[in-house]
Amino acid sequence: AQSVTQPDIHITVSEGASLELRCNYSYGATPYLFWYVQSPGQGLQLLLKYFSGDTLVQGIKGFEAEFKRSQSSFNLRKPSVHWSDAAEYFCAVGAGDDKIIFGKGTRLHILP
Amino acid sequence: DADVTQTPRNRITKTGKRIMLECSQTKGHDRMYWYRQDPGLGLQLIYYSFDVKDINKGEISDGYSVSRQAQAKFSLSLESAIPNQTALYFCATSGTSDEQFFGPGTRLTVL
């Protein structure tokens, strides 16, 4: 069965520091992979997605993610975080039947 | 105007009451979904619909029912609300790709 694991429930980084949020997936075929962000009181917004092709994917707000098939990972990165990046981040895998399986989320805290 | 809207945005109700949450979309998508979000659990799929005549149960459909009144409208009902249905509920749509577009959510509290 498909699954998504986000090992870190909370991450705290200082403003201006680099960020990496981890995501591992379990899926038998080539996955569709997504990162969504949820700001407080808001719905989910798509940051980026991987369907095929270049394994380094650029998204909105300066985020990128790299698909590594050998590690079954799709980690999200940003070189320098801003206070406005404080939010909850969800990794998701397309389950091949027009459904998406979400990870449990990582809440990002930013220190001034 | 938002592409996916949900009403109400907040609702407080009592145990045993019937509640309907509504979702409308202007994206022209065939696929619509209802999720609930609980702290630390991510999003869990309740029901989904691939067109007006197609309704499917998700992971946690017990205690819920849905109605797809039109391509643009997908309603979620709690037949007899109970406190552990207190959660944040999201509607989403998708088109030809797996990318989903989310509404702003409905915060439901069952006392």
GROMACS .gro file of C-alpha atoms in nm:
model
  223
    1ALA     CA    1   0.000   0.000   0.000
    2GLN     CA    2   0.111   0.353  -0.067
    3SER     CA    3   0.230   0.558   0.227
    4VAL     CA    4   0.413   0.878   0.306
    5THR     CA    5   0.636   0.938   0.607
    6GLN     CA    6   0.743   1.276   0.733
    7PRO     CA    7   0.982   1.189   1.016
    8ASP     CA    8   0.990   1.533   1.176
    9ILE     CA    9   0.674   1.657   1.347
   10HIS     CA   10   0.831   1.994   1.431
   11ILE     CA   11   1.133   2.174   1.288
   12THR     CA   12   1.273   2.501   1.420
   13VAL     CA   13   1.519   2.711   1.221
   14SER     CA   14   1.648   3.064   1.248
   15GLU     CA   15   1.540   3.323   0.996
   16GLY     CA   16   1.790   3.329   0.712
   17ALA     CA   17   1.906   2.973   0.773
   18SER     CA   18   1.866   2.691   0.523
   19LEU     CA   19   1.585   2.440   0.550
   20GLU     CA   20   1.534   2.078   0.458
   21LEU     CA   21   1.211   1.892   0.533
   22ARG     CA   22   1.224   1.518   0.489
   23CYS     CA   23   0.973   1.300   0.310
   24ASN     CA   24   0.987   0.928   0.233
   25TYR     CA   25   0.726   0.744   0.034
   26SER     CA   26   0.628   0.389  -0.040
   27TYR     CA   27   0.486   0.325  -0.385
   28GLY     CA   28   0.533   0.043  -0.634
   29ALA     CA   29   0.555   0.247  -0.953
   30THR     CA   30   0.691   0.587  -1.049
   31PRO     CA   31   0.513   0.820  -0.811
   32TYR     CA   32   0.353   1.155  -0.852
   33LEU     CA   33   0.486   1.360  -0.560
   34PHE     CA   34   0.368   1.685  -0.408
   35TRP     CA   35   0.451   1.931  -0.136
   36TYR     CA   36   0.172   2.145   0.006
   37VAL     CA   37   0.192   2.426   0.260
   38GLN     CA   38  -0.077   2.522   0.508
   39SER     CA   39  -0.052   2.860   0.676
   40PRO     CA   40  -0.245   2.909   1.001
   41GLY     CA   41  -0.618   2.925   0.937
   42GLN     CA   42  -0.576   2.856   0.568
   43GLY     CA   43  -0.630   2.573   0.325
   44LEU     CA   44  -0.350   2.384   0.156
   45GLN     CA   45  -0.153   2.546  -0.123
   46LEU     CA   46   0.061   2.352  -0.369
   47LEU     CA   47   0.431   2.440  -0.345
   48LEU     CA   48   0.561   2.206  -0.613
   49LYS     CA   49   0.505   1.873  -0.779
   50TYR     CA   50   0.701   1.598  -0.951
   51PHE     CA   51   0.548   1.392  -1.227
   52SER     CA   52   0.848   1.294  -1.440
   53GLY     CA   53   1.165   1.431  -1.594
   54ASP     CA   54   1.416   1.644  -1.406
   55THR     CA   55   1.444   1.515  -1.052
   56LEU     CA   56   1.510   1.862  -0.910
   57VAL     CA   57   1.182   2.050  -0.905
   58GLN     CA   58   1.143   2.421  -0.851
   59GLY     CA   59   0.836   2.556  -0.679
   60ILE     CA   60   0.684   2.876  -0.556
   61LYS     CA   61   0.821   3.095  -0.275
   62GLY     CA   62   1.180   2.985  -0.343
   63PHE     CA   63   1.127   2.619  -0.253
   64GLU     CA   64   1.272   2.321  -0.436
   65ALA     CA   65   1.256   1.946  -0.391
   66GLU     CA   66   1.463   1.658  -0.519
   67PHE     CA   67   1.323   1.319  -0.613
   68LYS     CA   68   1.564   1.038  -0.525
   69ARG     CA   69   1.427   0.706  -0.641
   70SER     CA   70   1.705   0.504  -0.474
   71GLN     CA   71   1.614   0.652  -0.137
   72SER     CA   72   1.237   0.678  -0.196
   73SER     CA   73   1.266   1.038  -0.087
   74PHE     CA   74   1.134   1.375  -0.195
   75ASN     CA   75   1.288   1.626   0.045
   76LEU     CA   76   1.189   1.990   0.039
   77ARG     CA   77   1.458   2.260   0.061
   78LYS     CA   78   1.493   2.632   0.081
   79PRO     CA   79   1.831   2.811   0.101
   80SER     CA   80   1.716   3.094   0.331
   81VAL     CA   81   1.390   3.092   0.523
   82HIS     CA   82   1.177   3.395   0.601
   83TRP     CA   83   0.950   3.444   0.901
   84SER     CA   84   0.652   3.410   0.665
   85ASP     CA   85   0.754   3.051   0.591
   86ALA     CA   86   0.630   2.943   0.933
   87ALA     CA   87   0.353   2.697   0.851
   88GLU     CA   88   0.275   2.329   0.828
   89TYR     CA   89   0.412   2.138   0.531
   90PHE     CA   90   0.263   1.823   0.386
   91CYS     CA   91   0.428   1.579   0.151
   92ALA     CA   92   0.191   1.369  -0.061
   93VAL     CA   93   0.208   1.088  -0.315
   94GLY     CA   94  -0.035   1.027  -0.598
   95ALA     CA   95  -0.182   0.685  -0.539
   96GLY     CA   96  -0.236   0.607  -0.908
   97ASP     CA   97  -0.614   0.608  -0.883
   98ASP     CA   98  -0.670   0.982  -0.877
   99LYS     CA   99  -0.628   0.992  -0.500
  100ILE     CA  100  -0.349   1.145  -0.296
  101ILE     CA  101  -0.198   1.003   0.021
  102PHE     CA  102  -0.076   1.271   0.261
  103GLY     CA  103   0.194   1.256   0.522
  104LYS     CA  104   0.112   1.370   0.873
  105GLY     CA  105   0.284   1.701   0.826
  106THR     CA  106   0.585   1.892   0.958
  107ARG     CA  107   0.528   2.214   1.144
  108LEU     CA  108   0.798   2.470   1.074
  109HIS     CA  109   0.885   2.730   1.338
  110ILE     CA  110   1.107   3.028   1.257
  111LEU     CA  111   1.326   3.196   1.519
  112PRO     CA  112   1.386   3.570   1.471
  113ASP     CA  113  -1.327   3.503  -0.630
  114ALA     CA  114  -1.193   3.182  -0.480
  115ASP     CA  115  -1.199   2.875  -0.705
  116VAL     CA  116  -1.310   2.640  -0.426
  117THR     CA  117  -1.543   2.770  -0.157
  118GLN     CA  118  -1.674   2.607   0.155
  119THR     CA  119  -1.968   2.702   0.374
  120PRO     CA  120  -1.990   2.749   0.661
  121ARG     CA  121  -1.636   2.840   0.762
  122ASN     CA  122  -1.705   2.769   1.127
  123ARG     CA  123  -1.983   2.571   1.293
  124ILE     CA  124  -2.057   2.470   1.648
  125THR     CA  125  -2.324   2.208   1.700
  126LYS     CA  126  -2.448   1.960   1.956
  127THR     CA  127  -2.420   1.585   1.971
  128GLY     CA  128  -2.691   1.414   1.766
  129LYS     CA  129  -2.757   1.701   1.528
  130ARG     CA  130  -2.745   1.660   1.153
  131ILE     CA  131  -2.493   1.887   0.986
  132MET     CA  132  -2.425   1.963   0.621
  133LEU     CA  133  -2.104   2.115   0.492
  134GLU     CA  134  -2.111   2.252   0.140
  135CYS     CA  135  -1.844   2.286  -0.124
  136SER     CA  136  -1.861   2.468  -0.455
  137GLN     CA  137  -1.600   2.505  -0.727
  138THR     CA  138  -1.561   2.717  -1.036
  139LYS     CA  139  -1.264   2.528  -1.181
  140GLY     CA  140  -1.474   2.299  -1.398
  141HIS     CA  141  -1.314   1.992  -1.242
  142ASP     CA  142  -1.487   1.656  -1.242
  143ARG     CA  143  -1.313   1.518  -0.934
  144MET     CA  144  -1.403   1.636  -0.585
  145TYR     CA  145  -1.289   1.519  -0.243
  146TRP     CA  146  -1.371   1.562   0.125
  147TYR     CA  147  -1.097   1.534   0.387
  148ARG     CA  148  -1.081   1.582   0.759
  149GLN     CA  149  -0.773   1.713   0.934
  150ASP     CA  150  -0.688   1.640   1.294
  151PRO     CA  151  -0.373   1.770   1.465
  152GLY     CA  152  -0.083   1.533   1.406
  153LEU     CA  153  -0.279   1.307   1.172
  154GLY     CA  154  -0.253   1.493   0.844
  155LEU     CA  155  -0.546   1.470   0.604
  156GLN     CA  156  -0.769   1.168   0.590
  157LEU     CA  157  -0.997   1.106   0.292
  158ILE     CA  158  -1.365   1.075   0.378
  159TYR     CA  159  -1.536   1.051   0.037
  160TYR     CA  160  -1.451   1.131  -0.322
  161SER     CA  161  -1.640   1.168  -0.646
  162PHE     CA  162  -1.512   1.148  -1.002
  163ASP     CA  163  -1.833   1.275  -1.158
  164VAL     CA  164  -2.195   1.343  -1.069
  165LYS     CA  165  -2.290   0.974  -1.081
  166ASP     CA  166  -1.978   0.843  -0.906
  167ILE     CA  167  -1.935   0.841  -0.527
  168ASN     CA  168  -1.664   0.648  -0.345
  169LYS     CA  169  -1.580   0.588   0.019
  170GLY     CA  170  -1.243   0.697   0.150
  171GLU     CA  171  -1.049   0.584   0.454
  172ILE     CA  172  -1.290   0.714   0.719
  173SER     CA  173  -1.641   0.728   0.573
  174ASP     CA  174  -1.829   0.589   0.875
  175GLY     CA  175  -2.066   0.849   1.019
  176TYR     CA  176  -2.055   1.060   0.703
  177SER     CA  177  -2.250   1.077   0.378
  178VAL     CA  178  -2.211   1.290   0.066
  179SER     CA  179  -2.415   1.425  -0.221
  180ARG     CA  180  -2.286   1.538  -0.558
  181GLN     CA  181  -2.563   1.769  -0.666
  182ALA     CA  182  -2.385   1.896  -0.975
  183GLN     CA  183  -2.037   1.900  -1.121
  184ALA     CA  184  -1.964   2.210  -0.918
  185LYS     CA  185  -2.119   2.106  -0.585
  186PHE     CA  186  -2.025   1.835  -0.338
  187SER     CA  187  -2.181   1.830   0.009
  188LEU     CA  188  -2.074   1.639   0.318
  189SER     CA  189  -2.329   1.543   0.584
  190LEU     CA  190  -2.288   1.421   0.936
  191GLU     CA  191  -2.609   1.232   1.004
  192SER     CA  192  -2.579   1.242   1.381
  193ALA     CA  193  -2.279   1.442   1.491
  194ILE     CA  194  -2.058   1.315   1.773
  195PRO     CA  195  -1.775   1.493   1.957
  196ASN     CA  196  -1.495   1.295   1.791
  197GLN     CA  197  -1.606   1.443   1.459
  198THR     CA  198  -1.474   1.777   1.582
  199ALA     CA  199  -1.211   1.860   1.320
  200LEU     CA  200  -1.117   2.081   1.029
  201TYR     CA  201  -1.284   1.970   0.705
  202PHE     CA  202  -1.146   2.042   0.360
  203CYS     CA  203  -1.296   2.009   0.019
  204ALA     CA  204  -1.066   1.968  -0.281
  205THR     CA  205  -1.096   1.934  -0.657
  206SER     CA  206  -0.873   1.801  -0.931
  207GLY     CA  207  -0.875   1.799  -1.306
  208THR     CA  208  -0.675   1.586  -1.546
  209SER     CA  209  -0.365   1.568  -1.328
  210ASP     CA  210  -0.340   1.447  -0.971
  211GLU     CA  211  -0.288   1.801  -0.841
  212GLN     CA  212  -0.562   1.895  -0.598
  213PHE     CA  213  -0.694   2.242  -0.521
  214PHE     CA  214  -0.823   2.301  -0.171
  215GLY     CA  215  -1.094   2.513  -0.022
  216PRO     CA  216  -1.030   2.725   0.288
  217GLY     CA  217  -1.174   2.466   0.528
  218THR     CA  218  -1.464   2.439   0.770
  219ARG     CA  219  -1.390   2.422   1.139
  220LEU     CA  220  -1.655   2.202   1.302
  221THR     CA  221  -1.698   2.168   1.676
  222VAL     CA  222  -1.938   1.909   1.816
  223LEU     CA  223  -2.026   1.964   2.180
   0.00000   0.00000   0.00000
